[in-house]
Coordinates of C-alpha atoms and ligand atoms in Angstrom, one line a residue:
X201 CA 29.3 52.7 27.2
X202 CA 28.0 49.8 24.9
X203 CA 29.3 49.6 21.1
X204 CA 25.2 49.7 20.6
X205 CA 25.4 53.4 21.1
X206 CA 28.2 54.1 19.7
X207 CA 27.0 55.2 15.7
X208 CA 27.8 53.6 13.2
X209 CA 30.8 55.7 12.2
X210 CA 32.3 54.7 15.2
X211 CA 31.9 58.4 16.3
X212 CA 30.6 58.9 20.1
X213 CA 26.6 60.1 20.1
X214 CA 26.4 63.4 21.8
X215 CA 23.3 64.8 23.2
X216 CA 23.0 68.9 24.6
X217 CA 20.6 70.0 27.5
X218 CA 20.5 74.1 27.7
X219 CA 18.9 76.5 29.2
X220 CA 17.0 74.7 31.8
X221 CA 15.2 77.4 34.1
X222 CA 16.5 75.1 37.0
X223 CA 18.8 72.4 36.4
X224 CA 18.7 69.9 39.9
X225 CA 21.7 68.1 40.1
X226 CA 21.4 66.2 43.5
X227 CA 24.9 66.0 43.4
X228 CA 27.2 66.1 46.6
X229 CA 27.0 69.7 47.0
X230 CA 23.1 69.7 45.9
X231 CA 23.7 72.3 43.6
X232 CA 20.8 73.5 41.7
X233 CA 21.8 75.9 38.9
X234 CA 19.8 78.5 36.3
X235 CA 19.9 78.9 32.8
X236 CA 21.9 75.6 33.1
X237 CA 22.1 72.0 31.2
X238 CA 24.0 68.6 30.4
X239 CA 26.8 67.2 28.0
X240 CA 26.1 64.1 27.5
X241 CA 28.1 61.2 25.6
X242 CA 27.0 57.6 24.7
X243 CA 25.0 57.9 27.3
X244 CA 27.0 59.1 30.0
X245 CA 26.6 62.7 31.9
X246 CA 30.2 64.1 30.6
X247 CA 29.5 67.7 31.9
X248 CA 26.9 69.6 34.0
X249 CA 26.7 73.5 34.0
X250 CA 25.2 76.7 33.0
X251 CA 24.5 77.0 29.2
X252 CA 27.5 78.9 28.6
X253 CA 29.9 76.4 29.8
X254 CA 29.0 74.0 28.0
X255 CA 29.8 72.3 24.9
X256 CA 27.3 74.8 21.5
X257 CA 26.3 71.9 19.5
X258 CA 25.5 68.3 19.8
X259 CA 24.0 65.3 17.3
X260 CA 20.7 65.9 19.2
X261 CA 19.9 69.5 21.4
X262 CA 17.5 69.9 23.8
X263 CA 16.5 73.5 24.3
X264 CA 14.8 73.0 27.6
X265 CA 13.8 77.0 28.7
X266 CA 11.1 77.2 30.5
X267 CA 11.6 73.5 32.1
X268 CA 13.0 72.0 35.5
X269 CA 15.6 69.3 34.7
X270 CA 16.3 66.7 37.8
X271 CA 17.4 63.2 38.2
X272 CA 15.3 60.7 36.5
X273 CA 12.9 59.3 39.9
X274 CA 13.8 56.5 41.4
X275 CA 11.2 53.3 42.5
X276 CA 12.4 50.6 45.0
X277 CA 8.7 49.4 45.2
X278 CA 6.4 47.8 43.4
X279 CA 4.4 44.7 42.2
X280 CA 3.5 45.9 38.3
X281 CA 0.7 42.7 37.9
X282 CA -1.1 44.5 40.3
X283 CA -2.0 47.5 37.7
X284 CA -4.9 44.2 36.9
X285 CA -6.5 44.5 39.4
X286 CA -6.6 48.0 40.5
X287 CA -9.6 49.2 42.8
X288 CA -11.2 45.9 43.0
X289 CA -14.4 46.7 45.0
X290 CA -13.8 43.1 47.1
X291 CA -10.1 44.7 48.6
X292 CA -11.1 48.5 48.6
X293 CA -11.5 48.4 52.3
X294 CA -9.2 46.3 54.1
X295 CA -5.8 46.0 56.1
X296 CA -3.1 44.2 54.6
X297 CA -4.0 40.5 55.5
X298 CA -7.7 40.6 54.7
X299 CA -6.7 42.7 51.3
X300 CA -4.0 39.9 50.4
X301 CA -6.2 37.1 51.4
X302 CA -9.1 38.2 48.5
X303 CA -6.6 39.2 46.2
X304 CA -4.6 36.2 46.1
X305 CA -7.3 34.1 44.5
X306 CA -7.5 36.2 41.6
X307 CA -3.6 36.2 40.6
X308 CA -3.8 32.8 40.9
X309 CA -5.3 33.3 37.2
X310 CA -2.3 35.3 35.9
X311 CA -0.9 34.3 32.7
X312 CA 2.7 35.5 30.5
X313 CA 0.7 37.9 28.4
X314 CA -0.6 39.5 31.7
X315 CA 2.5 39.5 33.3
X316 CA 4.5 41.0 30.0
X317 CA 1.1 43.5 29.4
X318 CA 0.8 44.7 33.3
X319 CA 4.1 45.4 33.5
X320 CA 4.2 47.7 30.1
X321 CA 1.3 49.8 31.9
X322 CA 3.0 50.3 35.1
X323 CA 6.3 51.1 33.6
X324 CA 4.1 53.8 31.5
X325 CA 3.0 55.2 34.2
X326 CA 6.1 55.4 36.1
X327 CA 7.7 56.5 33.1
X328 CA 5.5 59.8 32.3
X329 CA 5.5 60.4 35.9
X330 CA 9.1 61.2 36.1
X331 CA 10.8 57.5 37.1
X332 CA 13.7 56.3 34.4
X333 CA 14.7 53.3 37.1
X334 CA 12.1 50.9 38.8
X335 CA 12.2 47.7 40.9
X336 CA 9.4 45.1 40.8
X337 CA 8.5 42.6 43.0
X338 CA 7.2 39.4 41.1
X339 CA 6.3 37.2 43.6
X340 CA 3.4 34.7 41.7
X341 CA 4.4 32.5 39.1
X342 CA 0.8 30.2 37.9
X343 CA -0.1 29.3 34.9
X344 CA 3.4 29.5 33.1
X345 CA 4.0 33.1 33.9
X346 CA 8.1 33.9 34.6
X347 CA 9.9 37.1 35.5
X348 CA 11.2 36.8 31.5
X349 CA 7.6 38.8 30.9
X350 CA 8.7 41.3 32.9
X351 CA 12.1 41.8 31.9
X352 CA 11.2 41.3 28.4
X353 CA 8.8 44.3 28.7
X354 CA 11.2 46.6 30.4
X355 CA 13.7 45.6 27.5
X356 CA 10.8 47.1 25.4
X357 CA 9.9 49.9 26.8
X358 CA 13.2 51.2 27.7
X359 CA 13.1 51.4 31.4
X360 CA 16.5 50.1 33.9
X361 CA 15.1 47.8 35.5
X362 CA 15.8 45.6 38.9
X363 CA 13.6 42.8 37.9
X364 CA 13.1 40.5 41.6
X365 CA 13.2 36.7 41.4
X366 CA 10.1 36.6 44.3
X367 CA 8.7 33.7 45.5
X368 CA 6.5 32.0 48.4
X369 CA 6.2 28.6 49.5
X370 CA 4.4 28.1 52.8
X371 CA 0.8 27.9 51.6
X372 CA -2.5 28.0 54.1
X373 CA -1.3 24.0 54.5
X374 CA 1.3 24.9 56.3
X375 CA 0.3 27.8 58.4
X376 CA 0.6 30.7 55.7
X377 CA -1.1 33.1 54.8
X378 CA -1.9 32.7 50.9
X379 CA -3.5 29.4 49.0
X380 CA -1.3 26.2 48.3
X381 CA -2.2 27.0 45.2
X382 CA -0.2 29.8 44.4
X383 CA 3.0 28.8 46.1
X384 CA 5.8 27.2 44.7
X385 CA 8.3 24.4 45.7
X386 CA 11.4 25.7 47.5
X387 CA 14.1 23.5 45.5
X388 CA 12.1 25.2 42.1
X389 CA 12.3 28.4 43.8
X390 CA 15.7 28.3 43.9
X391 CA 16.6 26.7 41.0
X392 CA 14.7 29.3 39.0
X393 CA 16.3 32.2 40.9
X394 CA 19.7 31.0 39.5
X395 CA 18.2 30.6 36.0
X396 CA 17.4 34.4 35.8
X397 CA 20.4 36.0 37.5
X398 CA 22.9 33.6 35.1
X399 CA 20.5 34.8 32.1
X400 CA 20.4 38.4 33.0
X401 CA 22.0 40.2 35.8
X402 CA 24.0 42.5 34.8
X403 CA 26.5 44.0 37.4
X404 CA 28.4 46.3 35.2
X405 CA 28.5 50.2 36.2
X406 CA 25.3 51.5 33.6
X407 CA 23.5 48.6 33.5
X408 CA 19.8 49.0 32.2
X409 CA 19.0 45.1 34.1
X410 CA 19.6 43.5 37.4
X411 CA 18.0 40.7 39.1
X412 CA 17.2 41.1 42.5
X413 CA 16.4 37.6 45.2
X414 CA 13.3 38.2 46.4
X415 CA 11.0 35.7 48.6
X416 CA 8.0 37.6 48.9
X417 CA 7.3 38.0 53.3
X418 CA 8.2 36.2 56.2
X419 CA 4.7 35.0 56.8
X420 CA 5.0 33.6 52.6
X421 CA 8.4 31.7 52.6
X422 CA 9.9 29.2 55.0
X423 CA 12.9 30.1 57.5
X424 CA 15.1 28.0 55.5
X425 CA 14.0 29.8 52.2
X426 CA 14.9 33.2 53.8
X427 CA 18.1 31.8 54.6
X428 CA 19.3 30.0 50.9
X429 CA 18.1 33.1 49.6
X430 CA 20.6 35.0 51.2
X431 CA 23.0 32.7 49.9
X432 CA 22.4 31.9 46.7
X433 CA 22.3 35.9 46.3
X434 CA 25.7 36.5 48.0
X435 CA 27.2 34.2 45.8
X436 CA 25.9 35.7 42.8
X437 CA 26.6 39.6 44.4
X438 CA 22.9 40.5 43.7
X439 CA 20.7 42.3 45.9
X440 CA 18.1 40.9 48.5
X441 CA 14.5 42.2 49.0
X442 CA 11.5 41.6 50.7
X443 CA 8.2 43.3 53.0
X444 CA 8.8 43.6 56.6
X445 CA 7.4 45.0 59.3
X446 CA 4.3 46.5 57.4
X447 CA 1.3 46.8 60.5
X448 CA 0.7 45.6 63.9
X449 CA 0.0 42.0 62.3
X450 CA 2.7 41.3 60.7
X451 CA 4.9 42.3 64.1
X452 CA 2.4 39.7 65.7
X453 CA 2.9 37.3 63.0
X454 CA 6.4 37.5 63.5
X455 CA 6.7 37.6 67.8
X456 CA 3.7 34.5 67.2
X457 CA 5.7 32.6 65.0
X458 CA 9.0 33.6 65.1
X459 CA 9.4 34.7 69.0
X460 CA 11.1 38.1 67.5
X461 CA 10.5 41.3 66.4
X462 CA 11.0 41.3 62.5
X463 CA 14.3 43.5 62.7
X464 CA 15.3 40.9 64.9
X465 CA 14.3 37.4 62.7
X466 CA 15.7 40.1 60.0
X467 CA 19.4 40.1 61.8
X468 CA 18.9 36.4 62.3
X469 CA 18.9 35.4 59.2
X470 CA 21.6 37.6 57.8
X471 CA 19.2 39.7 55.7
X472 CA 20.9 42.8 57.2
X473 CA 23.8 44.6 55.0
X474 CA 24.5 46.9 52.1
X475 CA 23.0 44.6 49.8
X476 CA 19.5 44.0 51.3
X477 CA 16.4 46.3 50.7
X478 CA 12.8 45.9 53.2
X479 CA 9.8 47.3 51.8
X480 CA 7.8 49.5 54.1
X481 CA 9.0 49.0 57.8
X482 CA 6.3 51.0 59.2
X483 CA 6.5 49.2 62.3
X484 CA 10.5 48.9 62.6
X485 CA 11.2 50.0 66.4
X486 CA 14.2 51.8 67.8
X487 CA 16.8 48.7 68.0
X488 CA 15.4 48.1 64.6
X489 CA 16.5 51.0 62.9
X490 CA 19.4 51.0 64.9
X491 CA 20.3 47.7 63.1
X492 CA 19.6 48.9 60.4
X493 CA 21.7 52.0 60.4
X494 CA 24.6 50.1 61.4
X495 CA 24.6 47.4 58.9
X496 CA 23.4 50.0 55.8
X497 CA 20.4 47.8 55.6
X498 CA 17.9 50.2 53.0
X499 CA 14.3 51.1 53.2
X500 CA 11.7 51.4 50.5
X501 CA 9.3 54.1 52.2
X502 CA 5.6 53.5 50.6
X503 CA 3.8 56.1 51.8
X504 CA 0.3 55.7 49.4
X505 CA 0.1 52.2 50.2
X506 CA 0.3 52.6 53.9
X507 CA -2.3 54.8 54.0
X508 CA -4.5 53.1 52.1
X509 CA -4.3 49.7 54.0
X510 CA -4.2 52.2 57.2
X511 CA -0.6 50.4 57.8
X512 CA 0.5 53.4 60.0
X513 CA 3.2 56.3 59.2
X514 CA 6.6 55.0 58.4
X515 CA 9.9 56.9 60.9
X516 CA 11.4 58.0 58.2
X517 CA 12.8 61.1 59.7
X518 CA 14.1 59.0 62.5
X519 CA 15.5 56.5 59.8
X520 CA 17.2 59.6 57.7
X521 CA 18.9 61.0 61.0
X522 CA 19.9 57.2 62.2
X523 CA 21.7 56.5 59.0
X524 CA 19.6 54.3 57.5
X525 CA 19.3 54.5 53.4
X526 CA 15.4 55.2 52.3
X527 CA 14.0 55.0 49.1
X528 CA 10.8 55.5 48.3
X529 CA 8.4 53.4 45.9
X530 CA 4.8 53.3 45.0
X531 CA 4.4 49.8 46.0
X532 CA 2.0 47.3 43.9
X533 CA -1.1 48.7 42.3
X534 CA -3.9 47.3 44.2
X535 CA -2.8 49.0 47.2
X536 CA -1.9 52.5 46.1
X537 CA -3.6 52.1 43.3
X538 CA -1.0 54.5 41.0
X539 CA 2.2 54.1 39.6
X540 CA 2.5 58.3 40.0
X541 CA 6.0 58.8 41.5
X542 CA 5.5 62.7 41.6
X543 CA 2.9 61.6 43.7
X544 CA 4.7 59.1 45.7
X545 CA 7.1 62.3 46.4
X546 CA 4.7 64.9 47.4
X547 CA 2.4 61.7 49.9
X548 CA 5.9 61.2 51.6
X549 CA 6.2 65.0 52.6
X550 CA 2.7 65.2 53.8
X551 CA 2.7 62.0 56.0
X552 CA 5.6 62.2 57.6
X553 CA 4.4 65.9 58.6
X554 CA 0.6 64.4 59.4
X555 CA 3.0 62.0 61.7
X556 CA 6.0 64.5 63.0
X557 CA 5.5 68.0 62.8
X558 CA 5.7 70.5 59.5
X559 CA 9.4 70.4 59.4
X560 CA 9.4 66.4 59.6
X561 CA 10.5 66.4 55.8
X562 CA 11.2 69.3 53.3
X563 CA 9.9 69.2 49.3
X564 CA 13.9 68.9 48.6
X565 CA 14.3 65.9 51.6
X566 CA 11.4 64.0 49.7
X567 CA 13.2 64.7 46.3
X568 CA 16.4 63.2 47.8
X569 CA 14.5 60.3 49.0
X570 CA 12.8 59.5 45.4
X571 CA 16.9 59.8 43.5
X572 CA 19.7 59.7 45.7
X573 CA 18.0 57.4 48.4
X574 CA 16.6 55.0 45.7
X575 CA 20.1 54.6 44.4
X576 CA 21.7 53.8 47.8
X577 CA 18.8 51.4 48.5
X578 CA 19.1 49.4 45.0
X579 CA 23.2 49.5 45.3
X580 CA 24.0 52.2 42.5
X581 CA 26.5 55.0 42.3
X582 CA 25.5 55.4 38.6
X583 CA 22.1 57.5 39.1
X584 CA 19.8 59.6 41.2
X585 CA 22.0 62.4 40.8
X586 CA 23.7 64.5 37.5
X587 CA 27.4 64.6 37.5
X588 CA 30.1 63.5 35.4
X589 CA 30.4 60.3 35.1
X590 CA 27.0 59.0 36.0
X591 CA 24.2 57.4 33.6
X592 CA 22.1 60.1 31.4
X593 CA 19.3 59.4 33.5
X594 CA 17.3 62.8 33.5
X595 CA 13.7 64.1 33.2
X596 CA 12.5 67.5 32.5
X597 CA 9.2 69.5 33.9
X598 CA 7.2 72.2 31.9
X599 CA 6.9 74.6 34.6
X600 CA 4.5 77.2 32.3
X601 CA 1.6 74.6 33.0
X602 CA -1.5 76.0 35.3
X603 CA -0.3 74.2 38.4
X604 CA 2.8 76.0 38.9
X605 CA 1.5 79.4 38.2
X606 CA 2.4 81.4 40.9
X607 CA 4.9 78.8 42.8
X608 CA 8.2 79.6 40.9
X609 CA 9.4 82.1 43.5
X610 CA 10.5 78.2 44.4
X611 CA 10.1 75.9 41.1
X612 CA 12.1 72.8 43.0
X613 CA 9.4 73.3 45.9
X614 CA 6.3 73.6 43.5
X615 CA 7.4 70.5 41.8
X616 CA 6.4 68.7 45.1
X617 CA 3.9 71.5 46.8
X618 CA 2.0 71.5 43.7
X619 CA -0.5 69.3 42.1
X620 CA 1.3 65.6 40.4
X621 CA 2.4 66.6 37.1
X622 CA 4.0 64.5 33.6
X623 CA 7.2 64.6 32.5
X624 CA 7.5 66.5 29.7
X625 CA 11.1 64.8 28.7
X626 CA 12.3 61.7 30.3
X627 CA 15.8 60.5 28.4
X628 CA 17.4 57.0 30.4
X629 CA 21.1 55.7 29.7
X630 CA 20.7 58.7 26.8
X631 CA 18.2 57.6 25.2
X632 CA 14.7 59.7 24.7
X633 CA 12.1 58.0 26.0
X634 CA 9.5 60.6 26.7
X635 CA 9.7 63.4 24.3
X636 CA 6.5 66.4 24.3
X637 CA 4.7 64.1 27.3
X638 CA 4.7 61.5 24.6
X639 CA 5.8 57.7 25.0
X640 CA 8.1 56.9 22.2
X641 CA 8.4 53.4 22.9
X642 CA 4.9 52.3 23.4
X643 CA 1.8 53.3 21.8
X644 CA -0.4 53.9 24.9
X645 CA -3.5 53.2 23.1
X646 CA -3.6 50.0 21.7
X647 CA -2.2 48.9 25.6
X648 CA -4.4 50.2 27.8
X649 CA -7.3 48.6 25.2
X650 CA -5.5 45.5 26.2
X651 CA -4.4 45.9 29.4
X652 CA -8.1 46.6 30.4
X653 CA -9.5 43.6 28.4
X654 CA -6.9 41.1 30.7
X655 CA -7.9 42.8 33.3
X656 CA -11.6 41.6 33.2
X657 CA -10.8 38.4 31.3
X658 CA -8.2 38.0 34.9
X659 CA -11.0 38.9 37.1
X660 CA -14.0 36.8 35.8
X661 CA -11.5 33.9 35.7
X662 CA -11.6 34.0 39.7
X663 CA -16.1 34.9 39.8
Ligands
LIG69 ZN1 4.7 45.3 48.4

């Protein structure tokens, strides 16, 4: 708890959940209870339970009936700038290389406002979609922008938040893939990395903001980049994250360049371990995710994103049964192109059965994927499940709207089987954020307006 949410009396702020329909707890025992609800305390889950157990009365009472209650959604993946340039007819219709290559002359023209605004929208998104903790992956930094925008707009907005410090420095000049003129100096890289995890990482137990070391890909950043990284994180205890192993060319890349597979440059340069995070391993092989499994390397599963670059079909079953720890994120907007992380959920059941059979992943495997998972991947034991002790992290589902009708014989199912669907209530570190489907932090209006003027003044920047 922080003294900020303590009143001002001193006295502890109590909040009461009842009579949820269905109350998903994700807890050990995965219990998932009727007519049920939360006790909450400065922002802390103090008791979970069915109505009658519970604490009567409370400074604020939800009376959820008629509503599924479940972890707030968890996102390990995701570049937020990217909600700019969304759909972009030049990078509609190409793999991951050829897609990068157009788009990287575009963000070359980001600027702070774009970064702070972009960021607001995707959190929005993610936010009435049922996520209360995201990553993103800042990787850019022209024109003055910093990952202060982004943190500063999470602050905002209300949203814990693992803000990365990403980065690349080996331009086209040096055998890269993106344009010298988005990469940065190595020494400034680093420099700045410390700057925001000394301003802002918090590793307490609750903690709404960490900082995350991030260099962006191993065809982006430098060998020696990779490997500073590692230890300018490890001194710090922050987490490490980065893309790997996406498609068939960036296993190339890395055999070409590297004379290994990814898992193995990976392994080489120590960014294996509980601390470390890959985004999308689509192509990780057998020794790979048996690295992986061993050293509690994590996962962020992408399943939109591959499919729309045609990346492949991620193993996550054989991941899950390995021992690996998977996550699941929408990845950045250009290549998904939503920030829907009901969505994300319901794409990661169907693929992995388009890829492995019907029983390659059930609705309640891809919910554990999207809270417990994300938590093990971005190092908490403070959320993805309800339980004493853990962060008031929760979001609640009208289940009386047209797209569950006739799918409660199994409401926890419908909520993936079903059509995407809006929070109704999404409360984070016991705070409402989302109350009736409505963002109380932001007025969405006046933002999109906004967002969608950058979005054009970005993209006629780089005619
Ligand atoms: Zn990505």
């Amino acid at each position: 708890m922080t003294a900020t949410q303590r009143n001002t009396h001193g006295k502890r702020n109590t909040m009461l959940v009842k009579h949820a329909d269905v109350l998903v707890t994700m807890d050990d025992a995965r219990r998932e209870l009727r007519d049920a609800g939360l006790y909450i305390e400065d922002g802390q889950i103090v008791a979970v339970g069915t109505t009658a157990e519970l604490p009567q009365t409370a400074d604020e009472v939800l009376d959820l009936g008629g509503h599924l209650v479940m972890p707030g959604l968890i996102n390990t993946h995701h570049h937020m700038y990217q909600t700019l340039t969304r759909a972009l007819p030049a990078a509609q219709n190409a793999e991951l290389f050829g897609w990068l290559t157009s788009l990287y002359k575009v963000w070359a023209h980001l600027t702070p406002e774009m970064i702070e605004v972009s960021t607001l929208t995707a959190m929005a998104e993610l936010l009435l979609s049922g996520c209360t903790t995201s990553s993103d992956h800042l990787y850019l930094y022209p024109n003055g922008c910093r990952l202060d925008h982004s943190i500063e707009a999470a602050q905002r907005i209300g949203m814990r938040f693992h803000a990365s410090r990403g980065s690349m420095s080996v331009g086209q000049r040096d055998g890269g893939l993106p344009p010298d003129a988005v990469v940065e100096r190595e020494a400034d890289i680093l420099k700045d990395t410390q700057r925001v995890i000394e301003a802002y990482h918090d590793e307490g137990r609750y903690a709404m903001l960490r900082v995350v070391v991030a260099p962006c890909s191993p065809f982006s950043v430098s060998r020696d980049l990779m490997r500073e990284s590692a230890v300018l994180a490890r001194h710090y205890r922050v987490s490490l994250h980065t893309h790997l192993a996406e498609n068939i060319n960036d296993v190339a890349y890395s055999r070409e360049k590297f004379g290994m597979t990814p898992a193995q440059y990976a392994g080489d340069l120590g960014w294996v371990g509980r601390d470390v995070w890959h985004a999308h391993c689509v192509q990780l092989d057998d020794a790979g995710i048996d690295l992986f499994a061993r050293t509690g390397t994590g996962v962020a599963h992408c399943p939109c994103s591959n499919m729309r670059l045609a990346s492949g079909i991620a193993p996550v079953k054989r991941m899950r049964l390995a021992g690996v720890p998977v996550g699941l994120g929408v990845d950045g907007s250009a290549s998904n192109d939503g920030s829907h992380m009901v969505a994300e959920v319901r794409q990661a059941l169907l693929l992995q059965r388009v890829g492995f059979g019907p029983d390659a992943m059930t609705a309640r495997d891809a919910l554990e994927i999207a809270t417990r998972g994300g938590a093990a991947v971005l190092g908490r034991e403070d959320v993805g499940a309800l339980a004493p002790g853990m962060a008031a992290d929760f979001v609640s589902f009208d289940l009386r709207q047209p797209a569950f009708a006739g799918a409660l014989s199994d409401p926890v199912a419908a909520l993936v089987f079903c059509a995407p669907s809006q929070v109704a209530h999404s409360v984070i570190n016991g705070r409402q954020v989302v109350k009736d489907g409505v963002l109380s932090t932001v007025e969405l209006g006046p933002l999109i307006e906004r967002h969608n003027r950058l979005a054009r003044q970005l993209t006629e920047a780089a005619a």
